[in-house]
PDB file of C-alpha atoms in Angstrom:
ATOM      1  CA  GLU A   1     -71.668 -70.946 180.098  1.00 86.00           C
ATOM      2  CA  ALA A   2     -72.390 -67.859 182.213  1.00 83.00           C
ATOM      3  CA  GLN A   3     -69.186 -65.913 182.605  1.00 94.00           C
ATOM      4  CA  VAL A   4     -67.272 -62.670 182.703  1.00 97.00           C
ATOM      5  CA  THR A   5     -64.484 -62.626 180.141  1.00 97.00           C
ATOM      6  CA  GLN A   6     -61.477 -60.393 180.509  1.00 96.00           C
ATOM      7  CA  ASN A   7     -58.680 -59.956 178.026  1.00 97.00           C
ATOM      8  CA  PRO A   8     -55.779 -60.110 178.047  1.00 97.00           C
ATOM      9  CA  ARG A   9     -54.780 -62.243 181.040  1.00 96.00           C
ATOM     10  CA  TYR A  10     -51.269 -60.811 181.077  1.00 97.00           C
ATOM     11  CA  LEU A  11     -50.020 -57.527 179.697  1.00 97.00           C
ATOM     12  CA  ILE A  12     -46.611 -55.911 179.841  1.00 97.00           C
ATOM     13  CA  THR A  13     -46.356 -52.392 178.508  1.00 96.00           C
ATOM     14  CA  VAL A  14     -44.283 -49.245 178.771  1.00 97.00           C
ATOM     15  CA  THR A  15     -45.082 -45.964 180.433  1.00 97.00           C
ATOM     16  CA  GLY A  16     -47.369 -43.780 178.377  1.00 96.00           C
ATOM     17  CA  LYS A  17     -48.547 -46.335 175.856  1.00 97.00           C
ATOM     18  CA  LYS A  18     -52.345 -46.371 175.817  1.00 97.00           C
ATOM     19  CA  LEU A  19     -53.996 -49.707 176.505  1.00 97.00           C
ATOM     20  CA  THR A  20     -57.447 -51.194 176.873  1.00 98.00           C
ATOM     21  CA  VAL A  21     -58.496 -54.172 178.956  1.00 98.00           C
ATOM     22  CA  THR A  22     -61.718 -55.634 177.680  1.00 98.00           C
ATOM     23  CA  CYS A  23     -64.509 -57.073 179.808  1.00 98.00           C
ATOM     24  CA  SER A  24     -67.612 -58.804 178.572  1.00 98.00           C
ATOM     25  CA  GLN A  25     -70.418 -60.632 180.384  1.00 97.00           C
ATOM     26  CA  ASN A  26     -73.099 -62.872 178.942  1.00 96.00           C
ATOM     27  CA  MET A  27     -75.523 -62.860 181.865  1.00 95.00           C
ATOM     28  CA  ASN A  28     -77.473 -59.710 180.986  1.00 94.00           C
ATOM     29  CA  HIS A  29     -76.243 -58.068 184.187  1.00 94.00           C
ATOM     30  CA  GLU A  30     -77.000 -54.410 184.801  1.00 93.00           C
ATOM     31  CA  TYR A  31     -74.084 -53.718 187.128  1.00 94.00           C
ATOM     32  CA  MET A  32     -70.427 -53.909 186.141  1.00 95.00           C
ATOM     33  CA  SER A  33     -67.340 -52.817 187.974  1.00 96.00           C
ATOM     34  CA  TRP A  34     -63.543 -52.742 187.829  1.00 97.00           C
ATOM     35  CA  TYR A  35     -61.238 -53.472 190.742  1.00 97.00           C
ATOM     36  CA  ARG A  36     -57.528 -53.527 191.250  1.00 97.00           C
ATOM     37  CA  GLN A  37     -55.847 -55.868 193.689  1.00 97.00           C
ATOM     38  CA  ASP A  38     -52.551 -54.931 195.292  1.00 95.00           C
ATOM     39  CA  PRO A  39     -50.635 -56.735 198.052  1.00 91.00           C
ATOM     40  CA  GLY A  40     -51.750 -55.582 201.472  1.00 88.00           C
ATOM     41  CA  LEU A  41     -54.500 -53.383 200.046  1.00 91.00           C
ATOM     42  CA  GLY A  42     -57.102 -55.919 199.032  1.00 91.00           C
ATOM     43  CA  LEU A  43     -59.570 -55.088 196.285  1.00 94.00           C
ATOM     44  CA  ARG A  44     -60.255 -51.457 195.490  1.00 94.00           C
ATOM     45  CA  GLN A  45     -62.946 -50.240 193.164  1.00 94.00           C
ATOM     46  CA  ILE A  46     -61.845 -48.177 190.170  1.00 97.00           C
ATOM     47  CA  TYR A  47     -65.087 -47.472 188.293  1.00 96.00           C
ATOM     48  CA  TYR A  48     -68.536 -48.966 188.162  1.00 94.00           C
ATOM     49  CA  SER A  49     -71.597 -48.835 185.968  1.00 94.00           C
ATOM     50  CA  MET A  50     -75.188 -49.307 187.074  1.00 91.00           C
ATOM     51  CA  ASN A  51     -76.465 -49.515 183.496  1.00 91.00           C
ATOM     52  CA  VAL A  52     -75.725 -48.645 179.898  1.00 93.00           C
ATOM     53  CA  GLU A  53     -74.275 -45.136 179.498  1.00 91.00           C
ATOM     54  CA  VAL A  54     -74.079 -44.715 183.293  1.00 92.00           C
ATOM     55  CA  THR A  55     -70.624 -44.829 184.854  1.00 95.00           C
ATOM     56  CA  ASP A  56     -69.247 -43.527 188.139  1.00 94.00           C
ATOM     57  CA  LYS A  57     -65.940 -43.254 189.915  1.00 95.00           C
ATOM     58  CA  GLY A  58     -64.979 -45.711 192.590  1.00 93.00           C
ATOM     59  CA  ASP A  59     -62.279 -45.250 195.180  1.00 91.00           C
ATOM     60  CA  VAL A  60     -59.229 -45.101 192.902  1.00 96.00           C
ATOM     61  CA  PRO A  61     -60.314 -43.717 189.499  1.00 97.00           C
ATOM     62  CA  GLU A  62     -57.274 -41.554 188.738  1.00 97.00           C
ATOM     63  CA  GLY A  63     -55.537 -42.568 185.537  1.00 97.00           C
ATOM     64  CA  TYR A  64     -58.394 -44.732 184.279  1.00 98.00           C
ATOM     65  CA  LYS A  65     -61.362 -44.363 181.960  1.00 98.00           C
ATOM     66  CA  VAL A  66     -64.293 -46.614 181.243  1.00 98.00           C
ATOM     67  CA  SER A  67     -67.264 -46.718 178.914  1.00 96.00           C
ATOM     68  CA  ARG A  68     -70.554 -48.613 178.865  1.00 97.00           C
ATOM     69  CA  LYS A  69     -71.984 -48.319 175.393  1.00 97.00           C
ATOM     70  CA  GLU A  70     -73.458 -51.790 175.453  1.00 96.00           C
ATOM     71  CA  LYS A  71     -74.832 -53.752 178.362  1.00 96.00           C
ATOM     72  CA  ARG A  72     -72.408 -56.618 177.983  1.00 97.00           C
ATOM     73  CA  ASN A  73     -69.138 -54.687 177.588  1.00 98.00           C
ATOM     74  CA  PHE A  74     -67.241 -52.546 180.060  1.00 98.00           C
ATOM     75  CA  PRO A  75     -63.683 -51.823 178.879  1.00 98.00           C
ATOM     76  CA  LEU A  76     -61.042 -50.283 181.121  1.00 98.00           C
ATOM     77  CA  ILE A  77     -58.820 -47.739 179.396  1.00 98.00           C
ATOM     78  CA  LEU A  78     -55.453 -46.503 180.577  1.00 97.00           C
ATOM     79  CA  GLU A  79     -54.664 -43.468 178.430  1.00 95.00           C
ATOM     80  CA  SER A  80     -51.127 -43.022 179.709  1.00 97.00           C
ATOM     81  CA  PRO A  81     -50.134 -45.916 181.964  1.00 97.00           C
ATOM     82  CA  SER A  82     -47.607 -45.374 184.712  1.00 97.00           C
ATOM     83  CA  PRO A  83     -45.656 -47.888 186.829  1.00 97.00           C
ATOM     84  CA  ASN A  84     -47.960 -47.315 189.826  1.00 97.00           C
ATOM     85  CA  GLN A  85     -50.738 -48.876 187.780  1.00 98.00           C
ATOM     86  CA  THR A  86     -48.929 -52.187 187.785  1.00 98.00           C
ATOM     87  CA  SER A  87     -51.506 -54.410 189.424  1.00 98.00           C
ATOM     88  CA  LEU A  88     -53.938 -57.287 189.102  1.00 97.00           C
ATOM     89  CA  TYR A  89     -57.230 -56.085 187.648  1.00 98.00           C
ATOM     90  CA  PHE A  90     -60.632 -57.698 187.923  1.00 98.00           C
ATOM     91  CA  CYS A  91     -63.844 -56.983 186.121  1.00 98.00           C
ATOM     92  CA  ALA A  92     -67.060 -58.034 187.838  1.00 96.00           C
ATOM     93  CA  SER A  93     -70.781 -57.984 187.163  1.00 95.00           C
ATOM     94  CA  SER A  94     -74.024 -58.612 189.022  1.00 93.00           C
ATOM     95  CA  PHE A  95     -77.737 -58.439 188.295  1.00 90.00           C
ATOM     96  CA  TYR A  96     -78.673 -54.995 189.614  1.00 82.00           C
ATOM     97  CA  SER A  97     -76.064 -53.761 192.041  1.00 78.00           C
ATOM     98  CA  SER A  98     -73.345 -54.938 194.335  1.00 71.00           C
ATOM     99  CA  TYR A  99     -75.730 -54.628 197.284  1.00 75.00           C
ATOM    100  CA  ASN A 100     -77.607 -57.885 197.278  1.00 72.00           C
ATOM    101  CA  SER A 101     -76.362 -59.713 194.228  1.00 84.00           C
ATOM    102  CA  PRO A 102     -73.137 -61.682 194.340  1.00 91.00           C
ATOM    103  CA  LEU A 103     -70.443 -60.404 192.046  1.00 93.00           C
ATOM    104  CA  HIS A 104     -69.265 -62.595 189.208  1.00 95.00           C
ATOM    105  CA  PHE A 105     -65.615 -61.948 188.497  1.00 96.00           C
ATOM    106  CA  GLY A 106     -63.485 -62.325 185.426  1.00 96.00           C
ATOM    107  CA  ASN A 107     -60.242 -64.266 185.676  1.00 95.00           C
ATOM    108  CA  GLY A 108     -58.154 -61.159 186.098  1.00 96.00           C
ATOM    109  CA  THR A 109     -55.595 -59.235 184.067  1.00 98.00           C
ATOM    110  CA  ARG A 110     -52.096 -58.921 185.407  1.00 97.00           C
ATOM    111  CA  LEU A 111     -50.681 -55.638 184.122  1.00 98.00           C
ATOM    112  CA  THR A 112     -47.050 -54.621 184.349  1.00 98.00           C
ATOM    113  CA  VAL A 113     -46.046 -51.095 183.366  1.00 97.00           C
ATOM    114  CA  THR A 114     -42.314 -50.521 182.978  1.00 96.00           C
TER     115      THR A 114
ATOM    116  CA  ALA B   1     -68.465 -45.050 207.164  1.00 73.00           C
ATOM    117  CA  GLN B   2     -68.321 -48.616 205.987  1.00 85.00           C
ATOM    118  CA  LYS B   3     -65.280 -50.658 206.790  1.00 93.00           C
ATOM    119  CA  VAL B   4     -64.280 -54.313 206.803  1.00 96.00           C
ATOM    120  CA  THR B   5     -61.388 -55.556 208.890  1.00 97.00           C
ATOM    121  CA  GLN B   6     -59.729 -58.913 208.471  1.00 97.00           C
ATOM    122  CA  ALA B   7     -57.105 -58.775 211.173  1.00 96.00           C
ATOM    123  CA  GLN B   8     -55.474 -62.069 210.228  1.00 97.00           C
ATOM    124  CA  THR B   9     -53.177 -61.383 207.323  1.00 96.00           C
ATOM    125  CA  GLU B  10     -51.928 -64.927 207.009  1.00 97.00           C
ATOM    126  CA  ILE B  11     -52.768 -68.214 208.734  1.00 97.00           C
ATOM    127  CA  SER B  12     -51.126 -71.616 208.453  1.00 97.00           C
ATOM    128  CA  VAL B  13     -52.675 -74.804 209.768  1.00 97.00           C
ATOM    129  CA  VAL B  14     -52.007 -78.464 209.273  1.00 97.00           C
ATOM    130  CA  GLU B  15     -54.455 -80.414 207.157  1.00 97.00           C
ATOM    131  CA  LYS B  16     -57.533 -81.700 209.007  1.00 97.00           C
ATOM    132  CA  GLU B  17     -57.365 -78.953 211.601  1.00 97.00           C
ATOM    133  CA  ASP B  18     -60.261 -76.552 211.986  1.00 98.00           C
ATOM    134  CA  VAL B  19     -59.597 -72.901 211.230  1.00 98.00           C
ATOM    135  CA  THR B  20     -61.616 -69.717 211.706  1.00 98.00           C
ATOM    136  CA  LEU B  21     -61.174 -66.596 209.634  1.00 98.00           C
ATOM    137  CA  ASP B  22     -62.284 -63.436 211.366  1.00 98.00           C
ATOM    138  CA  CYS B  23     -64.212 -60.571 209.801  1.00 98.00           C
ATOM    139  CA  VAL B  24     -65.315 -57.448 211.643  1.00 98.00           C
ATOM    140  CA  TYR B  25     -67.329 -54.773 209.909  1.00 98.00           C
ATOM    141  CA  GLU B  26     -68.484 -51.224 210.542  1.00 96.00           C
ATOM    142  CA  THR B  27     -71.620 -49.682 209.156  1.00 94.00           C
ATOM    143  CA  ARG B  28     -74.245 -47.113 210.104  1.00 92.00           C
ATOM    144  CA  ASP B  29     -76.827 -48.710 207.888  1.00 91.00           C
ATOM    145  CA  THR B  30     -79.316 -51.125 209.419  1.00 91.00           C
ATOM    146  CA  THR B  31     -79.777 -52.943 206.139  1.00 92.00           C
ATOM    147  CA  TYR B  32     -76.751 -54.488 204.550  1.00 93.00           C
ATOM    148  CA  TYR B  33     -75.281 -57.644 203.094  1.00 93.00           C
ATOM    149  CA  LEU B  34     -72.110 -59.440 204.042  1.00 95.00           C
ATOM    150  CA  PHE B  35     -70.182 -61.676 201.671  1.00 95.00           C
ATOM    151  CA  TRP B  36     -67.257 -64.053 201.598  1.00 97.00           C
ATOM    152  CA  TYR B  37     -65.188 -64.664 198.472  1.00 97.00           C
ATOM    153  CA  LYS B  38     -62.386 -67.150 197.875  1.00 97.00           C
ATOM    154  CA  GLN B  39     -59.331 -66.557 195.699  1.00 97.00           C
ATOM    155  CA  PRO B  40     -57.427 -69.820 195.116  1.00 96.00           C
ATOM    156  CA  PRO B  41     -53.823 -69.823 193.858  1.00 94.00           C
ATOM    157  CA  SER B  42     -55.117 -69.824 190.278  1.00 92.00           C
ATOM    158  CA  GLY B  43     -56.275 -66.261 190.917  1.00 92.00           C
ATOM    159  CA  GLU B  44     -59.982 -66.159 190.177  1.00 93.00           C
ATOM    160  CA  LEU B  45     -62.453 -64.816 192.729  1.00 95.00           C
ATOM    161  CA  VAL B  46     -65.263 -67.126 193.720  1.00 95.00           C
ATOM    162  CA  PHE B  47     -68.404 -66.182 195.634  1.00 94.00           C
ATOM    163  CA  LEU B  48     -68.989 -68.308 198.744  1.00 96.00           C
ATOM    164  CA  ILE B  49     -71.856 -66.818 200.712  1.00 94.00           C
ATOM    165  CA  ARG B  50     -74.120 -63.807 201.136  1.00 93.00           C
ATOM    166  CA  ARG B  51     -75.826 -62.869 204.383  1.00 93.00           C
ATOM    167  CA  ASN B  52     -78.558 -60.286 204.970  1.00 91.00           C
ATOM    168  CA  SER B  53     -78.312 -58.127 208.081  1.00 93.00           C
ATOM    169  CA  PHE B  54     -81.710 -59.318 209.276  1.00 92.00           C
ATOM    170  CA  ASP B  55     -80.767 -62.963 209.188  1.00 88.00           C
ATOM    171  CA  GLU B  56     -78.470 -63.929 212.021  1.00 86.00           C
ATOM    172  CA  GLN B  57     -78.835 -67.644 211.608  1.00 86.00           C
ATOM    173  CA  ASN B  58     -75.581 -69.432 211.187  1.00 88.00           C
ATOM    174  CA  GLU B  59     -74.994 -71.120 207.872  1.00 90.00           C
ATOM    175  CA  ILE B  60     -73.367 -74.453 207.199  1.00 91.00           C
ATOM    176  CA  SER B  61     -72.335 -75.782 203.831  1.00 92.00           C
ATOM    177  CA  GLY B  62     -70.379 -78.991 204.034  1.00 95.00           C
ATOM    178  CA  ARG B  63     -67.123 -78.256 205.848  1.00 96.00           C
ATOM    179  CA  TYR B  64     -67.772 -74.508 205.722  1.00 97.00           C
ATOM    180  CA  SER B  65     -69.739 -72.597 208.294  1.00 96.00           C
ATOM    181  CA  TRP B  66     -70.376 -68.943 208.945  1.00 96.00           C
ATOM    182  CA  ASN B  67     -71.173 -67.241 212.242  1.00 96.00           C
ATOM    183  CA  PHE B  68     -72.914 -63.880 211.959  1.00 95.00           C
ATOM    184  CA  GLN B  69     -73.170 -61.851 215.164  1.00 95.00           C
ATOM    185  CA  LYS B  70     -74.576 -58.339 214.936  1.00 94.00           C
ATOM    186  CA  SER B  71     -73.776 -57.688 218.590  1.00 93.00           C
ATOM    187  CA  THR B  72     -70.069 -57.872 217.802  1.00 95.00           C
ATOM    188  CA  SER B  73     -70.330 -56.819 214.144  1.00 96.00           C
ATOM    189  CA  SER B  74     -68.625 -59.989 213.073  1.00 97.00           C
ATOM    190  CA  PHE B  75     -69.111 -62.489 210.280  1.00 97.00           C
ATOM    191  CA  ASN B  76     -66.587 -65.232 210.888  1.00 97.00           C
ATOM    192  CA  PHE B  77     -65.867 -68.141 208.589  1.00 98.00           C
ATOM    193  CA  THR B  78     -64.866 -71.575 209.860  1.00 97.00           C
ATOM    194  CA  ILE B  79     -63.457 -74.432 207.832  1.00 98.00           C
ATOM    195  CA  THR B  80     -63.761 -77.777 209.557  1.00 97.00           C
ATOM    196  CA  ALA B  81     -61.296 -80.566 208.809  1.00 97.00           C
ATOM    197  CA  SER B  82     -59.316 -78.350 206.469  1.00 97.00           C
ATOM    198  CA  GLN B  83     -57.894 -79.694 203.222  1.00 97.00           C
ATOM    199  CA  VAL B  84     -55.020 -78.547 201.037  1.00 96.00           C
ATOM    200  CA  VAL B  85     -57.544 -77.380 198.441  1.00 96.00           C
ATOM    201  CA  ASP B  86     -58.781 -74.823 200.963  1.00 97.00           C
ATOM    202  CA  SER B  87     -55.511 -72.930 200.591  1.00 98.00           C
ATOM    203  CA  ALA B  88     -56.489 -69.537 199.227  1.00 98.00           C
ATOM    204  CA  VAL B  89     -56.969 -65.906 200.040  1.00 97.00           C
ATOM    205  CA  TYR B  90     -60.368 -65.250 201.555  1.00 98.00           C
ATOM    206  CA  PHE B  91     -62.086 -61.898 201.372  1.00 97.00           C
ATOM    207  CA  CYS B  92     -64.923 -60.643 203.519  1.00 97.00           C
ATOM    208  CA  ALA B  93     -67.051 -57.851 202.042  1.00 95.00           C
ATOM    209  CA  LEU B  94     -69.863 -55.484 203.000  1.00 94.00           C
ATOM    210  CA  SER B  95     -72.512 -53.738 200.920  1.00 92.00           C
ATOM    211  CA  GLU B  96     -75.067 -51.305 202.347  1.00 90.00           C
ATOM    212  CA  ALA B  97     -78.591 -50.673 201.132  1.00 83.00           C
ATOM    213  CA  GLU B  98     -77.974 -46.913 201.116  1.00 81.00           C
ATOM    214  CA  ARG B  99     -74.969 -47.360 198.839  1.00 78.00           C
ATOM    215  CA  ASP B 100     -76.094 -50.159 196.574  1.00 76.00           C
ATOM    216  CA  ASP B 101     -73.447 -49.226 194.028  1.00 79.00           C
ATOM    217  CA  LYS B 102     -70.582 -50.063 196.332  1.00 84.00           C
ATOM    218  CA  ILE B 103     -69.073 -53.093 198.010  1.00 89.00           C
ATOM    219  CA  ILE B 104     -66.188 -52.771 200.427  1.00 92.00           C
ATOM    220  CA  PHE B 105     -63.716 -55.610 200.681  1.00 94.00           C
ATOM    221  CA  GLY B 106     -61.474 -56.461 203.566  1.00 95.00           C
ATOM    222  CA  LYS B 107     -57.781 -56.849 202.782  1.00 95.00           C
ATOM    223  CA  GLY B 108     -58.059 -60.598 202.808  1.00 96.00           C
ATOM    224  CA  THR B 109     -56.642 -63.472 204.819  1.00 97.00           C
ATOM    225  CA  ARG B 110     -54.186 -65.805 203.149  1.00 97.00           C
ATOM    226  CA  LEU B 111     -54.779 -69.346 204.369  1.00 98.00           C
ATOM    227  CA  HIS B 112     -52.135 -72.040 204.008  1.00 97.00           C
ATOM    228  CA  ILE B 113     -53.186 -75.620 204.626  1.00 97.00           C
ATOM    229  CA  LEU B 114     -50.071 -77.696 205.165  1.00 96.00           C
ATOM    230  CA  PRO B 115     -50.131 -81.386 204.210  1.00 93.00           C
TER     231      PRO B 115
END
C-alpha cells in the first residue's frame, strides 16, 4: 500500500531531551516536507527536501533539523525541544514538488513538550 | 506574495443542508495550482482536488463541487446534501510555478454537520 509512515503517533517529552520523529514513504517520491499544525495557524512548513541530500528551510525552521540521506526517509530532529514546539506534526511527500503534485500526508505525530 | 484566506473559521449546518466553504487567494504568478484537503476528526490529511490556474471549469465529484473564479481569486468548495461524515477541517492551499518547493495553506475551516 502506498503510504507515508510517521512514528511515533504520540510523544510526550521534557524540555531539552533530544528526539527524532521518523518519516518514510514507499512511493519513490522526490519531494518531502514537514509541517506543524497549531490551532488558528493552520499548517506551516518547517523544512522540505526536493531530493536526496537537498534540504531547505520552510517558514518555521527554528529549533528543528532534518536530513535526507535516502530517498524514502526524512526524519525530523528536535535537538533541544521546548514547550513552544508542542504541536501536531505532519510529514508529506509528492512526486516532484508541491507545485503540481498532490501531497500525501502521514498520519501525524502529536508532540507534547513539558 | 502568496496568501490563502479562509475567512470562515467554523461553520455548523444541519445534515442534508448545502454548505459552501470560501477560499480566497493572492498570487502574482500567472501559473499556479489550487488544492483542497480534508482533515476528518481522526486527524489525517486527505487530498480532495487540484486545479490549474488555466482551467476555470467547475468540477463536480458526487456531492462535492468546486467553483474556481480567477476574476475574484476564489476557489470555493460546496458540499451538497451534507452528511455527518463530512464533518472535518477543510484546508485550501496554493502553490505557484515560480516557487514549486512551497505550498501555502489557509488556516482551515472547521465544518460541523449536525444530525
